[in-house]
PDB file of C-alpha atoms in Angstrom:
ATOM      1  CA  MET A   9       0.134  -0.561  -0.205  1.00  0.00           C
ATOM      2  CA  GLU A  10       2.837   2.144   0.483  1.00  0.00           C
ATOM      3  CA  LEU A  11       4.194   1.969  -3.289  1.00  0.00           C
ATOM      4  CA  ILE A  12       0.957   2.722  -4.659  1.00  0.00           C
ATOM      5  CA  ASN A  13       0.802   5.866  -2.510  1.00  0.00           C
ATOM      6  CA  GLN A  14       4.390   7.009  -2.948  1.00  0.00           C
ATOM      7  CA  LEU A  15       3.326   6.392  -7.066  1.00  0.00           C
ATOM      8  CA  LYS A  16       0.854   9.153  -6.856  1.00  0.00           C
ATOM      9  CA  THR A  17       3.821  11.703  -6.049  1.00  0.00           C
ATOM     10  CA  TYR A  18       4.733  10.394  -9.613  1.00  0.00           C
ATOM     11  CA  GLY A  19       1.521  10.817 -10.935  1.00  0.00           C
ATOM     12  CA  ILE A  20       0.486   7.241 -11.124  1.00  0.00           C
ATOM     13  CA  ASP A  21      -3.291   6.240  -9.998  1.00  0.00           C
ATOM     14  CA  PHE A  22      -4.020   2.853  -8.395  1.00  0.00           C
ATOM     15  CA  THR A  23      -7.658   3.891  -7.774  1.00  0.00           C
ATOM     16  CA  SER A  24      -7.808   4.961 -11.561  1.00  0.00           C
ATOM     17  CA  SER A  25      -6.161   2.153 -13.616  1.00  0.00           C
ATOM     18  CA  VAL A  26      -8.783  -1.029 -14.555  1.00  0.00           C
ATOM     19  CA  TYR A  27      -6.784  -2.703 -11.987  1.00  0.00           C
ATOM     20  CA  GLU A  28      -8.041  -4.623  -9.096  1.00  0.00           C
ATOM     21  CA  ASP A  29      -5.453  -6.401  -8.257  1.00  0.00           C
ATOM     22  CA  GLU A  30      -2.500  -4.412  -6.657  1.00  0.00           C
ATOM     23  CA  VAL A  31      -0.175  -7.436  -7.083  1.00  0.00           C
ATOM     24  CA  THR A  32      -1.040  -8.021 -10.689  1.00  0.00           C
ATOM     25  CA  TYR A  33      -0.822  -4.261 -10.851  1.00  0.00           C
ATOM     26  CA  ILE A  34       2.501  -3.577  -9.465  1.00  0.00           C
ATOM     27  CA  ALA A  35       3.830  -6.525 -12.205  1.00  0.00           C
ATOM     28  CA  ASP A  36       2.372  -4.828 -14.870  1.00  0.00           C
ATOM     29  CA  LEU A  37       3.031  -1.184 -14.107  1.00  0.00           C
ATOM     30  CA  LYS A  38       6.579  -2.469 -13.512  1.00  0.00           C
ATOM     31  CA  GLN A  39       6.955  -4.852 -16.780  1.00  0.00           C
ATOM     32  CA  PHE A  40       5.845  -1.201 -19.220  1.00  0.00           C
ATOM     33  CA  ILE A  41       8.355   1.049 -17.587  1.00  0.00           C
ATOM     34  CA  HIS A  42      11.082  -1.453 -17.740  1.00  0.00           C
ATOM     35  CA  SER A  43      10.123  -2.199 -21.743  1.00  0.00           C
ATOM     36  CA  TYR A  44      11.302  -1.558 -24.582  1.00  0.00           C
ATOM     37  CA  GLU A  45       8.897   0.555 -26.127  1.00  0.00           C
ATOM     38  CA  PHE A  46       9.943   3.890 -24.975  1.00  0.00           C
ATOM     39  CA  LEU A  47      13.405   2.548 -26.391  1.00  0.00           C
ATOM     40  CA  GLN A  48      11.830   2.343 -29.546  1.00  0.00           C
ATOM     41  CA  LEU A  49       9.051   4.998 -29.482  1.00  0.00           C
ATOM     42  CA  GLY A  50      13.296   7.380 -29.319  1.00  0.00           C
ATOM     43  CA  GLN A  51      13.675   5.807 -32.011  1.00  0.00           C
ATOM     44  CA  ALA A  52      10.800   6.503 -34.585  1.00  0.00           C
ATOM     45  CA  ILE A  53      11.269  10.040 -33.898  1.00  0.00           C
ATOM     46  CA  LYS A  54      14.839   9.932 -33.438  1.00  0.00           C
ATOM     47  CA  ARG A  55      14.302   8.200 -37.822  1.00  0.00           C
ATOM     48  CA  LYS A  56      11.896   9.900 -38.817  1.00  0.00           C
ATOM     49  CA  GLN A  57       9.617   7.239 -38.626  1.00  0.00           C
ATOM     50  CA  TRP A  58       6.142   9.002 -38.385  1.00  0.00           C
ATOM     51  CA  GLN A  59       4.126   6.514 -38.546  1.00  0.00           C
ATOM     52  CA  ALA A  60       5.867   3.792 -36.787  1.00  0.00           C
ATOM     53  CA  ALA A  61       6.583   6.226 -33.813  1.00  0.00           C
ATOM     54  CA  SER A  62       2.509   7.505 -33.629  1.00  0.00           C
ATOM     55  CA  MET A  63       1.323   3.617 -33.929  1.00  0.00           C
ATOM     56  CA  LYS A  64       3.822   3.367 -30.804  1.00  0.00           C
ATOM     57  CA  VAL A  65       2.613   5.986 -29.143  1.00  0.00           C
ATOM     58  CA  GLN A  66      -1.242   5.946 -29.098  1.00  0.00           C
ATOM     59  CA  LYS A  67      -0.209   1.829 -28.271  1.00  0.00           C
ATOM     60  CA  MET A  68       1.204   3.472 -25.658  1.00  0.00           C
ATOM     61  CA  SER A  69      -0.331   6.515 -24.336  1.00  0.00           C
ATOM     62  CA  ALA A  70      -3.821   4.228 -24.465  1.00  0.00           C
ATOM     63  CA  LYS A  71      -1.709   1.462 -22.099  1.00  0.00           C
ATOM     64  CA  ALA A  72      -0.668   4.357 -19.957  1.00  0.00           C
ATOM     65  CA  LYS A  73      -4.737   4.929 -19.335  1.00  0.00           C
ATOM     66  CA  ASN A  74      -5.609   1.580 -18.258  1.00  0.00           C
ATOM     67  CA  MET A  75      -2.957   1.231 -15.517  1.00  0.00           C
ATOM     68  CA  GLY A  76      -4.110   4.749 -13.766  1.00  0.00           C
ATOM     69  CA  MET A  77      -1.436   6.858 -14.942  1.00  0.00           C
ATOM     70  CA  THR A  78      -3.308  10.025 -15.562  1.00  0.00           C
ATOM     71  CA  GLY A  79      -0.501  12.038 -14.995  1.00  0.00           C
ATOM     72  CA  TRP A  80       1.614  11.350 -17.893  1.00  0.00           C
ATOM     73  CA  GLU A  81      -1.614  11.618 -19.949  1.00  0.00           C
ATOM     74  CA  HIS A  82      -0.625  14.868 -21.364  1.00  0.00           C
ATOM     75  CA  LEU A  83       2.968  13.908 -22.300  1.00  0.00           C
ATOM     76  CA  PHE A  84       1.969  11.434 -24.932  1.00  0.00           C
ATOM     77  CA  THR A  85      -0.945  14.141 -26.020  1.00  0.00           C
ATOM     78  CA  GLY A  86       2.136  16.845 -26.642  1.00  0.00           C
ATOM     79  CA  MET A  87       4.581  13.606 -28.080  1.00  0.00           C
ATOM     80  CA  ARG A  88       1.402  12.384 -30.567  1.00  0.00           C
ATOM     81  CA  GLN A  89       0.648  16.574 -31.800  1.00  0.00           C
ATOM     82  CA  ASN A  90       3.771  17.304 -32.874  1.00  0.00           C
ATOM     83  CA  ILE A  91       4.821  13.983 -34.381  1.00  0.00           C
ATOM     84  CA  ASN A  92       1.421  14.855 -36.304  1.00  0.00           C
ATOM     85  CA  ARG A  93       3.837  17.746 -36.763  1.00  0.00           C
ATOM     86  CA  LYS A  94       6.993  16.118 -37.982  1.00  0.00           C
ATOM     87  CA  ASN A  95       8.581  18.351 -34.893  1.00  0.00           C
ATOM     88  CA  GLU A  96      10.970  16.125 -34.080  1.00  0.00           C
ATOM     89  CA  SER A  97      13.320  18.406 -31.488  1.00  0.00           C
ATOM     90  CA  GLU A  98      10.116  19.149 -29.288  1.00  0.00           C
ATOM     91  CA  ALA A  99       8.474  14.978 -29.478  1.00  0.00           C
ATOM     92  CA  LEU A 100      12.477  14.559 -28.702  1.00  0.00           C
ATOM     93  CA  GLN A 101      12.607  16.882 -26.101  1.00  0.00           C
ATOM     94  CA  ILE A 102       9.446  15.346 -24.323  1.00  0.00           C
ATOM     95  CA  MET A 103      10.870  11.672 -25.324  1.00  0.00           C
ATOM     96  CA  SER A 104      13.401  13.317 -22.510  1.00  0.00           C
ATOM     97  CA  VAL A 105      10.678  14.000 -20.018  1.00  0.00           C
ATOM     98  CA  VAL A 106       9.102  10.781 -20.353  1.00  0.00           C
ATOM     99  CA  THR A 107      12.154   9.346 -19.261  1.00  0.00           C
ATOM    100  CA  ALA A 108      13.919  10.851 -16.315  1.00  0.00           C
ATOM    101  CA  LYS A 109      10.273  10.322 -14.788  1.00  0.00           C
ATOM    102  CA  ARG A 110      11.009   6.948 -15.646  1.00  0.00           C
ATOM    103  CA  VAL A 111      14.179   6.054 -15.003  1.00  0.00           C
ATOM    104  CA  LYS A 112      13.029   7.575 -11.295  1.00  0.00           C
ATOM    105  CA  LEU A 113      10.271   5.281 -11.686  1.00  0.00           C
ATOM    106  CA  MET A 114      12.605   1.991 -12.206  1.00  0.00           C
ATOM    107  CA  GLU A 115      14.958   3.600  -8.810  1.00  0.00           C
ATOM    108  CA  LEU A 116      10.902   3.210  -7.022  1.00  0.00           C
ATOM    109  CA  LEU A 117       9.888   0.244  -8.333  1.00  0.00           C
TER     110      LEU A 117
END
């Protein structure tokens, strides 16, 4: 329960997720945070593979929403908008914020 409360400081709310079991939730959250999807998204943006980046960020955004990552929604929305505009520098800047949050979460989990 303490971990669930700590996650709120990172914009992650278990009560907003589709999960009912905290143990499963923490395991899935850990798997998502440690996944290569973040790396793949960054690579797609850097390589200007806009369609792949758009599909990846859409998938990740839906996953984050299901996991109650309400504080991350604006980041994924901003990234999606910049990908649609093919604005590499802004998309990568948002990606760096996401990466910083992700590293802090990896330390917590």
